[in-house]
CSV table of C-alpha atoms in Angstrom, one decimal:
chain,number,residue,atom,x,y,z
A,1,UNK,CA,8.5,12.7,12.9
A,2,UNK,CA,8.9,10.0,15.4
A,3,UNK,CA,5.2,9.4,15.8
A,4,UNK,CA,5.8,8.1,11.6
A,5,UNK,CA,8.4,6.3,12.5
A,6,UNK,CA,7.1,4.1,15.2
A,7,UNK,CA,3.8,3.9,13.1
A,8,UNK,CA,5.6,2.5,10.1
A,9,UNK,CA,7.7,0.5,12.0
A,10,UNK,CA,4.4,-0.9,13.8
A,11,UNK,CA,2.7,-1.2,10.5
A,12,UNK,CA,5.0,-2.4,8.2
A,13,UNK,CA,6.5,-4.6,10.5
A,14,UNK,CA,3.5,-6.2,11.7
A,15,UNK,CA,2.7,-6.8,7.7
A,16,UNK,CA,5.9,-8.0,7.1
A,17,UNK,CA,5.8,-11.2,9.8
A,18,UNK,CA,4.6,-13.5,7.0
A,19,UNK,CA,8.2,-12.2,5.1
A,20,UNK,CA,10.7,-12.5,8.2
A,21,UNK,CA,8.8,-14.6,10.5
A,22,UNK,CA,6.2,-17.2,8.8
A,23,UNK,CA,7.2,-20.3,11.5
A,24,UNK,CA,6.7,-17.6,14.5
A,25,UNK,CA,3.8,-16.4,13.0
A,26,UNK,CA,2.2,-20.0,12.7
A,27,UNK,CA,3.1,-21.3,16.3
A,28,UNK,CA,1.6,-18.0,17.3
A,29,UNK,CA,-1.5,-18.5,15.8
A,30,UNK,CA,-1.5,-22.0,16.9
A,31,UNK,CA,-0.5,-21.0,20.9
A,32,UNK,CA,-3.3,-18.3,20.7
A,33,UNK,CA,-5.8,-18.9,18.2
A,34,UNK,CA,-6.7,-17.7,14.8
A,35,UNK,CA,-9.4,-15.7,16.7
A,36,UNK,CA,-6.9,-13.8,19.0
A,37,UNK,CA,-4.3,-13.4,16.5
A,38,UNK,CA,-6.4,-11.9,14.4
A,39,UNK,CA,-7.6,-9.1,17.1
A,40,UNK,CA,-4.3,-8.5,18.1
A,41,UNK,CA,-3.4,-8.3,14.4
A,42,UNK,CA,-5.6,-6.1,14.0
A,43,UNK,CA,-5.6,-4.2,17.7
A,44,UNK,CA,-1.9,-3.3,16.8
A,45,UNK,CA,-2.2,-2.3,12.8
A,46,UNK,CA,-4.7,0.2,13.8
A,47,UNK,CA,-2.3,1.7,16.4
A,48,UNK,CA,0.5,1.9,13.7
A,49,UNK,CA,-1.7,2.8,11.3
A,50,UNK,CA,-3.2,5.6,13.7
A,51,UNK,CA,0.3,6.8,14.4
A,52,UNK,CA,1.2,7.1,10.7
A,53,UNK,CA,-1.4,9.3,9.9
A,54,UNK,CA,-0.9,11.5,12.9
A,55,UNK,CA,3.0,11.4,12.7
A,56,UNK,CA,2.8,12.5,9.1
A,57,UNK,CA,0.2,15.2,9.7
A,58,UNK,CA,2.5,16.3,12.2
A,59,UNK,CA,5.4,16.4,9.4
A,60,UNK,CA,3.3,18.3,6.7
A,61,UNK,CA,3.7,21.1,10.0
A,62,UNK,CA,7.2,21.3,9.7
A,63,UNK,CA,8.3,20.2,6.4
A,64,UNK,CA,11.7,19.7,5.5
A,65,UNK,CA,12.1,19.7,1.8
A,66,UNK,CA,14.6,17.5,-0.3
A,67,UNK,CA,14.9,18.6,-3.5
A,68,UNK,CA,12.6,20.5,-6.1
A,69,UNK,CA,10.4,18.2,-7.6
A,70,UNK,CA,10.8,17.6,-11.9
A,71,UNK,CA,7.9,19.6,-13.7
A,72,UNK,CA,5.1,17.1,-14.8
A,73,UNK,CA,5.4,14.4,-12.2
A,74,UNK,CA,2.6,15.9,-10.7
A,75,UNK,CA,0.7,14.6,-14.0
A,76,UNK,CA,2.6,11.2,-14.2
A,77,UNK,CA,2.2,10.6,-10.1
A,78,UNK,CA,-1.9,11.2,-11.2
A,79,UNK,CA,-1.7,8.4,-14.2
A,80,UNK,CA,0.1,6.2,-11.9
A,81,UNK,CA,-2.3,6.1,-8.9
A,82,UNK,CA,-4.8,5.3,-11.5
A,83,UNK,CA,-2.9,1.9,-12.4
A,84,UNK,CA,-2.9,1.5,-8.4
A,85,UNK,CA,-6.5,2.1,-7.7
A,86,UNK,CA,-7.5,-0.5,-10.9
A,87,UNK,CA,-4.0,-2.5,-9.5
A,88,UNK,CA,-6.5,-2.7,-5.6
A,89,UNK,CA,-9.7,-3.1,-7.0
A,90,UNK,CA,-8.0,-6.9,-9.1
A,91,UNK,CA,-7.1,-7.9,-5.9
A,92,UNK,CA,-10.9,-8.0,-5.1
A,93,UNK,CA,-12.8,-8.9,-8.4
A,94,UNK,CA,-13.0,-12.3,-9.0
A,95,UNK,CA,-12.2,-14.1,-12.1
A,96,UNK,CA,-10.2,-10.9,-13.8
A,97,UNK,CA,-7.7,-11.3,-15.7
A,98,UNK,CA,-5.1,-9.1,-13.9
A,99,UNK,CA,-5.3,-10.8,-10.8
A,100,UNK,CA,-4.7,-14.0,-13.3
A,101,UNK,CA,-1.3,-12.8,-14.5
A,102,UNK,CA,0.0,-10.3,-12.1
A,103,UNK,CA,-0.9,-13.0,-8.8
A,104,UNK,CA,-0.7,-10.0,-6.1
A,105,UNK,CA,-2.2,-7.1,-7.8
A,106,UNK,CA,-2.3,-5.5,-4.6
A,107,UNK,CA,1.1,-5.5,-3.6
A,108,UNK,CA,1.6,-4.3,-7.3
A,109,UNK,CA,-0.8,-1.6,-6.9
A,110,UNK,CA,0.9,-0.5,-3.7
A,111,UNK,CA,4.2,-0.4,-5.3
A,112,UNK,CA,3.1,1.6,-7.9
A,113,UNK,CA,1.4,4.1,-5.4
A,114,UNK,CA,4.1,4.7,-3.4
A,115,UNK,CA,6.4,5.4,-6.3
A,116,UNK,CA,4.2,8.2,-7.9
A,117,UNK,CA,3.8,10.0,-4.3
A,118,UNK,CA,7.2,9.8,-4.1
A,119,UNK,CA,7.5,11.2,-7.8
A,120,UNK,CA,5.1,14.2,-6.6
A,121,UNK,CA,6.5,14.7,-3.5
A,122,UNK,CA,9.6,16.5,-2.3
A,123,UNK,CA,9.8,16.2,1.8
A,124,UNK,CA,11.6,14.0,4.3
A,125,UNK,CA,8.4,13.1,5.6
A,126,UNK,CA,7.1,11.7,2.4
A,127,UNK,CA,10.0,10.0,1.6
A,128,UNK,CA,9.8,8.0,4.8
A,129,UNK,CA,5.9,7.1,4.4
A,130,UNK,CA,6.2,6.4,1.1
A,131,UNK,CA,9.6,5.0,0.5
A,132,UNK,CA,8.8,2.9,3.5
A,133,UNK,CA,5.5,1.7,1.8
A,134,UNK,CA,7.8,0.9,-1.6
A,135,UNK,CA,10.5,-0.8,0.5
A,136,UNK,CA,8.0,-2.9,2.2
A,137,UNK,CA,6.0,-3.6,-1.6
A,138,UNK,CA,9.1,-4.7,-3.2
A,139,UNK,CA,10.3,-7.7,-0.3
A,140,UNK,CA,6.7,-8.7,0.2
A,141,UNK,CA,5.8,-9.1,-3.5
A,142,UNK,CA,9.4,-10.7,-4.0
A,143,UNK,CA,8.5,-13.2,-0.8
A,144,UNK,CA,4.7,-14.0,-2.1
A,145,UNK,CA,5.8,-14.9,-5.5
A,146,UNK,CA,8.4,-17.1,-4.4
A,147,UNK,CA,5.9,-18.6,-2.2
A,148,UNK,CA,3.4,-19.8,-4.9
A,149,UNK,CA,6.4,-20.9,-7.2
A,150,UNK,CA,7.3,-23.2,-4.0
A,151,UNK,CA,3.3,-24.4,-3.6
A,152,UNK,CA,2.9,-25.1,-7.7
A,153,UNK,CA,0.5,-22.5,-7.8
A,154,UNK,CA,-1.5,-22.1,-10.8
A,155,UNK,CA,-4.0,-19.2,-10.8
A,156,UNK,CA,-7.1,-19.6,-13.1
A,157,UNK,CA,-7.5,-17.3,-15.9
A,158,UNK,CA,-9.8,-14.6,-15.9
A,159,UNK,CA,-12.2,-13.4,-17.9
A,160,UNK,CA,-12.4,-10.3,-20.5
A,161,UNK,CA,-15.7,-9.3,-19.1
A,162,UNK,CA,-14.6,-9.1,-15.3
A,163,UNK,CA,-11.7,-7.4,-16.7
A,164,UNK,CA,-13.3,-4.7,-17.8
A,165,UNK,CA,-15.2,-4.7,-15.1
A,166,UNK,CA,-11.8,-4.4,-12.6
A,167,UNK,CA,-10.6,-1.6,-14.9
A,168,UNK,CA,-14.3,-0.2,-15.0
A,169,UNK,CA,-14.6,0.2,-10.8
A,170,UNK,CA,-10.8,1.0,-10.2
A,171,UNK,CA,-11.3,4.2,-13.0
A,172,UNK,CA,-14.2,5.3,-11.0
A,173,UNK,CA,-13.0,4.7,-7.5
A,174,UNK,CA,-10.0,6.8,-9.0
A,175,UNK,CA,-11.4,9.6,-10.1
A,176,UNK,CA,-13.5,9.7,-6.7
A,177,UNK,CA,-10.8,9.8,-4.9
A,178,UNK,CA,-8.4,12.0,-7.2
A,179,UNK,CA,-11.4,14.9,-7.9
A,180,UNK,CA,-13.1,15.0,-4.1
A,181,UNK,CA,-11.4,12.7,-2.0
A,182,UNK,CA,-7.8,13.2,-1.9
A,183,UNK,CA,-8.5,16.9,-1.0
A,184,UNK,CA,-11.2,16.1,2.0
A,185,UNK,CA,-8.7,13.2,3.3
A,186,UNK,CA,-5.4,14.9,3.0
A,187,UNK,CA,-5.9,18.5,2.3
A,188,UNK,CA,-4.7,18.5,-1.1
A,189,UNK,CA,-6.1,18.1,-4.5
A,190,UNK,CA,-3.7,16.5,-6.8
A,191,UNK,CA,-5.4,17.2,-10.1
């Protein structure tokens, strides 16, 4: 368990600079370059990330369990995660009209991720990955919309066709990962 812990606090707190620390975080890219801030960036998200993974594997062992989980959140946790995967793939398609409206579709779609596993899920473990991940979803979202309301920003609107073509890819990359995926990755298959 504390393998998770320092992973997420590695993680999450690395991702979270731009929140808490925005003037540190631009002298430190100015004292070291963008080229060196981005490898440690990087150099250290893998490490938490690394540790996350294998401190939660390392829960799954030992699992202590919170509560019985509510029949059919299984099936809701599944529609959910479909709303994220489409949620991530607008944060990549240009000219959609999600990423138009919503303005951080990935944030959104990691929001709404966390909240269904934590629907499904029922252990200590899951509610520190995943409540950590919502936790984390809700400040930055709150922090990057106050952000462009403070720059003027004005997102373009998107088209109908590159719409569909968002909600086309993130259905598909869904049911990839919800059918084969899920099960090879994590050892279990959620639908």
């Amino acid at each position: 368990m504390l393998e998770l812990i320092a992973g997420l606090l590695i993680f999450l707190g690395l991702h979270s600079v731009r929140v808490f620390a925005d003037d540190w975080r631009s002298r430190q890219i100015a004292n070291l370059g963008d080229k060196a801030w981005k490898l440690s960036y990087s150099a250290l998200s893998l490490l938490g990330f690394g540790l996350i993974i294998y401190g939660y594997g390392q829960a799954r062992m030992a699992q202590v369990i919170l509560w019985q989980p509510l029949p059919g959140m299984s099936h809701l946790a599944a529609l959910l995660t479909l709303l994220a995967f489409i949620l991530l793939v607008a944060a990549y398609v240009p000219g959609n009209q999600i990423k138009a409206r919503l303005g951080h579709p990935m944030l959104l779609g990691t929001k709404t991720w966390a909240l269904a596993h934590l629907l499904a899920n029922n252990t200590l473990a899951d509610v520190l990955l995943f409540g950590g991940f919502l936790v984390w979803a809700i400040l930055c979202f709150r922090s990057s919309r106050q952000r462009d309301a403070a720059a003027g920003l004005v997102r373009p609107g998107g088209s109908a066709a590159m719409t569909s073509l968002t909600i086309a890819i993130g259905t598909l990359a869904w049911a990839g990962f919800a059918f084969w995926a899920h099960q090879w990755l994590m050892g279990v298959r959620p639908l």
